[in-house]
Each structure stands twice: as C-alpha cells, then as structure tokens.
Tab-separated table of C-alpha atoms in Angstrom:
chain	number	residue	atom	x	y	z
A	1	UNK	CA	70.129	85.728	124.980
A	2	UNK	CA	71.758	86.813	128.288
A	3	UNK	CA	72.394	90.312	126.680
A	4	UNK	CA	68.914	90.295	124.883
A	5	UNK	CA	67.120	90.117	128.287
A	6	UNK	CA	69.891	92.484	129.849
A	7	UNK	CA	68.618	94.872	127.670
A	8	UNK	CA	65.045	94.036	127.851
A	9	UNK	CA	64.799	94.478	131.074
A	10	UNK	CA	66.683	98.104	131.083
A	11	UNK	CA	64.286	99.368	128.574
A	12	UNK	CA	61.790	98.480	130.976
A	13	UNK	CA	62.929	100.253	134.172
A	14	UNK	CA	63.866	103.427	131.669
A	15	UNK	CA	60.218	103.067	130.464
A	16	UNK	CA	58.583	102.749	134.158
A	17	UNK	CA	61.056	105.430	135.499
A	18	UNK	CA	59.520	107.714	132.611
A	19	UNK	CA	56.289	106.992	133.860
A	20	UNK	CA	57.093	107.308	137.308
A	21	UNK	CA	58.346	111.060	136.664
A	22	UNK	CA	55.141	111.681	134.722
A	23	UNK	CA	53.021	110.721	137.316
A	24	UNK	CA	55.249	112.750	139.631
A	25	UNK	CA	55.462	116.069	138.136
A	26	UNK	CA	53.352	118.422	140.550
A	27	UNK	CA	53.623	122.277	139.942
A	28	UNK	CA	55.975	123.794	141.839
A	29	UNK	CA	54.527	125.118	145.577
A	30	UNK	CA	51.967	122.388	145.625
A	31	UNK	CA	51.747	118.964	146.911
A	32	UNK	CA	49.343	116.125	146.140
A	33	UNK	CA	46.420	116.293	148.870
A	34	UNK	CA	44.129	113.546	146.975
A	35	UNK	CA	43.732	110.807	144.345
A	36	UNK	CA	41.017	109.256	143.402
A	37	UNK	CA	41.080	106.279	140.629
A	38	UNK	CA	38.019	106.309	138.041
A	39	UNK	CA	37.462	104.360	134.955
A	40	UNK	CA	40.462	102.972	132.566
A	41	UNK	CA	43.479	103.805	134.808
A	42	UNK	CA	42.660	107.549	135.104
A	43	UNK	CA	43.191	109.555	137.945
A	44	UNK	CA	41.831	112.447	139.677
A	45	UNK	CA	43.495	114.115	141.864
A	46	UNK	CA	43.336	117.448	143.953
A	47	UNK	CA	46.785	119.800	144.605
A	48	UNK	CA	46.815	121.814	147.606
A	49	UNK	CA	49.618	124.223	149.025
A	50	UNK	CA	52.418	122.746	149.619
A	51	UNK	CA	51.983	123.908	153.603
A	52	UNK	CA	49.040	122.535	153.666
A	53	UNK	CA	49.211	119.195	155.747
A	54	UNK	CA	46.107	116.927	155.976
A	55	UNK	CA	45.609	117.653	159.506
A	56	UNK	CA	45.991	121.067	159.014
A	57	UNK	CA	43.056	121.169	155.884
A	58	UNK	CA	40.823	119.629	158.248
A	59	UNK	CA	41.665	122.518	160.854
A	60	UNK	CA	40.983	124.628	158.156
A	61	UNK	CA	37.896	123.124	156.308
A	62	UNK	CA	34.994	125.649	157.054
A	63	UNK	CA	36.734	128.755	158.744
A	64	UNK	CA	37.614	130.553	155.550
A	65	UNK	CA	41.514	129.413	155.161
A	66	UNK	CA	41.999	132.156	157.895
A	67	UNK	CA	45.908	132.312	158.912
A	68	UNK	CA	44.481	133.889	162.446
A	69	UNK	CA	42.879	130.237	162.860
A	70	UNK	CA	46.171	128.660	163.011
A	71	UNK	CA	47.638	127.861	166.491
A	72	UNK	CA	51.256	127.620	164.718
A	73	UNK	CA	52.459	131.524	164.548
A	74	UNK	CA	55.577	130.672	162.389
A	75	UNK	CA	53.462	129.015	159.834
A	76	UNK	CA	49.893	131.905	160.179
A	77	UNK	CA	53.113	134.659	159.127
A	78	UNK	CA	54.304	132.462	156.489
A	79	UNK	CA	50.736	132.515	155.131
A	80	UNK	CA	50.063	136.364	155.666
A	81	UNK	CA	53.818	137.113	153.803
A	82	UNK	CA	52.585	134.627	151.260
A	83	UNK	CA	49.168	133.435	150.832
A	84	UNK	CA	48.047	130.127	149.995
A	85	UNK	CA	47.807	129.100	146.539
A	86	UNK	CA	44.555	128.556	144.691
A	87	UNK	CA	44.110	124.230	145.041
A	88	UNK	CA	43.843	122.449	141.631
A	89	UNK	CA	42.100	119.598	140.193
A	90	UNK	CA	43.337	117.313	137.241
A	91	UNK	CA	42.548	114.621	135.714
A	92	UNK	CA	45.683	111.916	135.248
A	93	UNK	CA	46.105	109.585	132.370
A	94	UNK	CA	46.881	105.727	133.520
A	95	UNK	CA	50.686	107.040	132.015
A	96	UNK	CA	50.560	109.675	134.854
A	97	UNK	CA	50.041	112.488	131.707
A	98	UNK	CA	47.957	115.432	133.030
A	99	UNK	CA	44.719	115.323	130.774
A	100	UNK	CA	42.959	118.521	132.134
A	101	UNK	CA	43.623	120.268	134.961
A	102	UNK	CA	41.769	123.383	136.841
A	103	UNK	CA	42.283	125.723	139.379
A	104	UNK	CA	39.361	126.160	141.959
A	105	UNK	CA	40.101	130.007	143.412
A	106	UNK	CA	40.182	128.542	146.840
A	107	UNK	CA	43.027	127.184	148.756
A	108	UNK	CA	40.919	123.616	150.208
A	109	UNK	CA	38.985	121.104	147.581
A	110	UNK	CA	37.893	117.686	148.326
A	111	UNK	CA	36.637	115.153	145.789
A	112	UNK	CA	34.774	111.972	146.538
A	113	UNK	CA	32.685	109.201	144.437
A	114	UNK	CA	29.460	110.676	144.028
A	115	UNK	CA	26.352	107.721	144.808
A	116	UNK	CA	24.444	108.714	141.812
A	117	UNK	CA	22.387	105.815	140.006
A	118	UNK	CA	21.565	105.700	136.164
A	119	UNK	CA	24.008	107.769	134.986
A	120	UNK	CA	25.737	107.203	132.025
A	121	UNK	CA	29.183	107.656	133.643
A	122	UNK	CA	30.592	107.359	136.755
A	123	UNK	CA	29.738	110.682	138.570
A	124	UNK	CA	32.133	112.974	140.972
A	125	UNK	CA	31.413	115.961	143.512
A	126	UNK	CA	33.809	118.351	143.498
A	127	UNK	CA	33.625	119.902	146.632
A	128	UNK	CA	36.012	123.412	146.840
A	129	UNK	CA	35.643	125.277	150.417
A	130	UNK	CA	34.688	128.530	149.566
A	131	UNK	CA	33.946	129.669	153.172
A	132	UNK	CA	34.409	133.767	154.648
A	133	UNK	CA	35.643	134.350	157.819
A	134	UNK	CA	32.108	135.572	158.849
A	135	UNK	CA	28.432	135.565	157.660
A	136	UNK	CA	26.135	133.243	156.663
A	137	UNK	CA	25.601	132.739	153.175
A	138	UNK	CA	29.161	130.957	152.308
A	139	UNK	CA	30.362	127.356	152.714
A	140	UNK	CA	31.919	124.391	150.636
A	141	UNK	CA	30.429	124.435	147.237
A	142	UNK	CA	30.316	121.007	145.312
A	143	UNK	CA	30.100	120.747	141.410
A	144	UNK	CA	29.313	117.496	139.738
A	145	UNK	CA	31.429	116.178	137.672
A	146	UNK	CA	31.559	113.323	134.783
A	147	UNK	CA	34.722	112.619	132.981
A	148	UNK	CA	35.292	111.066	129.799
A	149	UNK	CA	37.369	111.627	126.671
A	150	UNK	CA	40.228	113.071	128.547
A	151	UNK	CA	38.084	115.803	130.002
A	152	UNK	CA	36.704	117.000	133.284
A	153	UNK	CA	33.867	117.894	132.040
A	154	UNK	CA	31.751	119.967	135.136
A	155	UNK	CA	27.891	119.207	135.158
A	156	UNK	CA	25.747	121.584	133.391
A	157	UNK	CA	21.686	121.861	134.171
A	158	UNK	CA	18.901	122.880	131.840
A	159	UNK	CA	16.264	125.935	133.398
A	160	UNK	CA	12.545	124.954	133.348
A	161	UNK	CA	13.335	128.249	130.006
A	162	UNK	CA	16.042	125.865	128.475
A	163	UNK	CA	18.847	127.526	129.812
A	164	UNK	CA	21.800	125.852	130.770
A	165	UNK	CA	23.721	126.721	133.585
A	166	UNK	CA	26.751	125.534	135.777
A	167	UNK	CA	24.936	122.901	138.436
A	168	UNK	CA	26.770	124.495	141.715
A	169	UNK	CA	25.302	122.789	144.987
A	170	UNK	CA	25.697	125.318	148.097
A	171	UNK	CA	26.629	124.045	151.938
A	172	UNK	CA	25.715	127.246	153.760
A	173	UNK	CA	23.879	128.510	157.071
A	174	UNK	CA	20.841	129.128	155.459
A	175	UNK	CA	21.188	126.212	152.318
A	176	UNK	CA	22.273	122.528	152.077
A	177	UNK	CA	21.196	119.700	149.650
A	178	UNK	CA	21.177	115.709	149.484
A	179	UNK	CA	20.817	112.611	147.007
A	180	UNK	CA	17.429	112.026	147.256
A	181	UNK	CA	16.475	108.913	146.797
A	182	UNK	CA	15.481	107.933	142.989
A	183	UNK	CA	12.724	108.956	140.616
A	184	UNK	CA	10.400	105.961	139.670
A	185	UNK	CA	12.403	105.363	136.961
A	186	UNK	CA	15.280	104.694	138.780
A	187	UNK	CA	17.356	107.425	137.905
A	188	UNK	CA	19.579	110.345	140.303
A	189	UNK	CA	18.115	112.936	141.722
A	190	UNK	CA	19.615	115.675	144.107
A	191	UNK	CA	17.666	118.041	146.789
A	192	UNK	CA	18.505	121.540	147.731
A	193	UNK	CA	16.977	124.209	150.049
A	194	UNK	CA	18.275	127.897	150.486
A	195	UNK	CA	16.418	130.713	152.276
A	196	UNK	CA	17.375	134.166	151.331
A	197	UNK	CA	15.559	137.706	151.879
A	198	UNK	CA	13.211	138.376	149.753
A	199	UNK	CA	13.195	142.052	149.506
A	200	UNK	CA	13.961	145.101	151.162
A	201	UNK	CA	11.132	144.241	153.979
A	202	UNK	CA	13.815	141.363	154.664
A	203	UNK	CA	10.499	139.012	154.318
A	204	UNK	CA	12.598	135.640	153.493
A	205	UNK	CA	11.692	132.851	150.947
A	206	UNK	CA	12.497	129.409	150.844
A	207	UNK	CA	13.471	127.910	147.716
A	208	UNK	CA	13.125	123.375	146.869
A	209	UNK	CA	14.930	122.318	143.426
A	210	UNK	CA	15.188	119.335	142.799
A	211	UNK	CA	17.672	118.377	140.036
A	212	UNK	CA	16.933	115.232	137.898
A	213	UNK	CA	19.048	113.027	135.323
A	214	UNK	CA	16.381	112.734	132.304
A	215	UNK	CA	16.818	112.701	128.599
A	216	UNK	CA	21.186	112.287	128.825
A	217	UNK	CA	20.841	115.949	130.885
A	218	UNK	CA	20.247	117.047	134.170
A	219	UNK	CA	16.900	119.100	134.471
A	220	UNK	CA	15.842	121.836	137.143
A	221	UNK	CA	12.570	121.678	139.047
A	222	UNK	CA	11.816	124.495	141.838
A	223	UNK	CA	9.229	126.145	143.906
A	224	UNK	CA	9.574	129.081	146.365
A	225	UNK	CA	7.438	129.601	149.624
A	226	UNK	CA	7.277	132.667	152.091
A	227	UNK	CA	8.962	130.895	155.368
A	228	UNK	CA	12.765	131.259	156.988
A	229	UNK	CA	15.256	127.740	156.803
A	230	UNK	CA	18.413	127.760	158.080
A	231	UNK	CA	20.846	124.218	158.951
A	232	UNK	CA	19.447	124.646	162.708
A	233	UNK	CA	16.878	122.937	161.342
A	234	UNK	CA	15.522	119.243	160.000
A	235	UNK	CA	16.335	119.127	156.466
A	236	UNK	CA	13.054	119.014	154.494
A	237	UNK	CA	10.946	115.971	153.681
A	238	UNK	CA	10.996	114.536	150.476
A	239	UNK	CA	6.997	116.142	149.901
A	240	UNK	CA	8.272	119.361	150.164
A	241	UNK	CA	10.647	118.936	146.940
A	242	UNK	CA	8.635	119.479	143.228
C-alpha cells in the first residue's frame, strides 16, 4: 500500500509539474503583464515586452511607446537598437494550454471585465494603446470581446445596410465613448462621439452611435450634426445619442 501511494502521489506532482510548465510557457522576449480568469478555469491574459515593467507601461500608456519618453537612457537605447515587441493576447485553458492567441501591433494592451448586462456571455474590452507621438486623432482603442468554445472571438456589429464590421471603440482628442446605461429592455448599450472635418472647408461634424445588444448581435445606430467636440469638453447627454 505504502508503495501504491508512493507512486500515487509521484504521478501527481509529474502531472501538476506538466501543468505548471504549460501554464508557464511564454514566447521568448515577452513576459506576462496580465491575467484575467473568465468562465470554466480559462484564462486571459496579455504578454508585453519583456522590458516592459508595470510601472514603466503606465509611464508609457498614452505617449505613443516613445523611447525619448523614458528617463532611463540605458534602457530608451536598448529600445531604439531593438524595438519593442508587438503585446499579445491569449486565451489559456484551465490546463494552462494556449487556446487562441493574437498579436495587437502595439507594444501596451490592457484587458478588464467589461460591465455589460444581458449578454449572453461574459463580455471583455480589449483595450491596445495605439497612441502617436503627436496629433489628435489617436489613443487606446478597445475591442469587445466574448469568448467561448476555445476562441477569442472579437465583437462584430451589424450597419443600419446589414453590414458587419469589427466594433472598434476610439479614446482620442476629438472621440471617447461610455456604457450607457440600459435600453428598456434591459439589455447593453455603449455611447460614442467623434468629431472629424467634414470637408475641405475643414467645417467639422459630430457623429452619436450608439451600439445595442438586440437579436444575439450588436446593432449600430448613428446621427451626424454640423458642430466641433473634442475631450475638453462634457461628454454628451444621453438625449443626444439615437
């Protein structure tokens, strides 16, 4: 019995150390930044650089992954010999087995429990900080996303023409978006404004969407106006959203 349970009980470390390395294995150059536990053991999780250092992405965060932002001069001509690697998400099996995994084209992503109601999953935003070093028009974009059956599975939208199209919500100078609160029948909705030019004239237009969960899809709603918006000021009310 002694040497039954001897051996019972080595299988088991062998088969925990197996998972351990699973859940271990992170490409080479990266490190894990973030994990973030969603349904039936799964994981998500976002790789960043492996000189990235938490206090260093929020240094970062918003000025474009510049190396001439960095106060540490060893480390700003590491990054100009060698820039930063594009961050990654994935999505981690409760073995620790990479399900899916994408890279973002940016060096900084965040990810964060999205407070979405009447969904038929548990919903994620995606945020990936696609920021220049100047201008106006680029910030952290967030993506929705909803996994299930092993897969990441980013949020698609229908057009008021039936298209469907990658649902992409913009943090910018001159364009932000919220959760609004929900429809009357109690399911998500989310708010965006942008102002852009309009023409040539450099006349600018406002645009409200509105994005609503109906009929197991998101659906687009929108409405332009002649005015300028920019982050200065008060997001819009609620009224102002079709």
């Amino acid at each position: 019995m002694k040497v039954f349970g001897s051996a019972v009980l080595v299988l088991g470390m062998l088969a925990w150390c197996a998972l351990a390395q699973a859940a271990a294995q992170v490409p080479a150059g990266y490190r894990v930044a973030q994990q973030l536990p969603i349904n039936d053991g799964q994981v998500l999780e976002i790789l960043e650089d492996v000189r990235i250092s938490p206090d260093l992405h929020r240094d970062l965060w918003g000025n474009g992954a510049d190396p001439e932002n960095l106060e540490d001069d060893l480390l700003a001509a590491d990054i100009e010999k060698t820039p930063l690697v594009e961050a990654q998400v994935r999505l981690l099996a409760a073995s620790g087995e990479a399900l899916e995994s994408k890279s973002l084209g940016y060096p900084l992503a965040s990810v964060e429990k999205a407070p979405l109601v009447g969904l038929p999953a548990p919903a994620f935003f995606l945020t990936i900080d696609e920021t220049a070093p100047m201008g106006t028009y680029s910030g952290p974009a967030t993506q929705v996303l909803m996994p299930s059956a092993g897969k990441l599975n980013t949020t698609l939208y229908r057009t008021p023409e039936g298209k469907s199209e990658a649902l992409f919500l913009a943090q910018t100078g001159k364009a932000a978006w919220q959760v609004g609160a929900p429809g009357a029948d109690g399911v998500a909705q989310i708010q965006q404004v942008s102002s852009s030019p309009a023409g040539e004239d450099e006349e600018f237009v406002t645009t409200y969407r509105t994005y609503r969960f109906q009929d197991g899809a998101w659906q687009l709603s929108s409405r332009q106006e002649a005015g300028y918006w920019d982050t200065e000021s008060d997001f819009p009310q609620p009224s102002a959203f079709p």
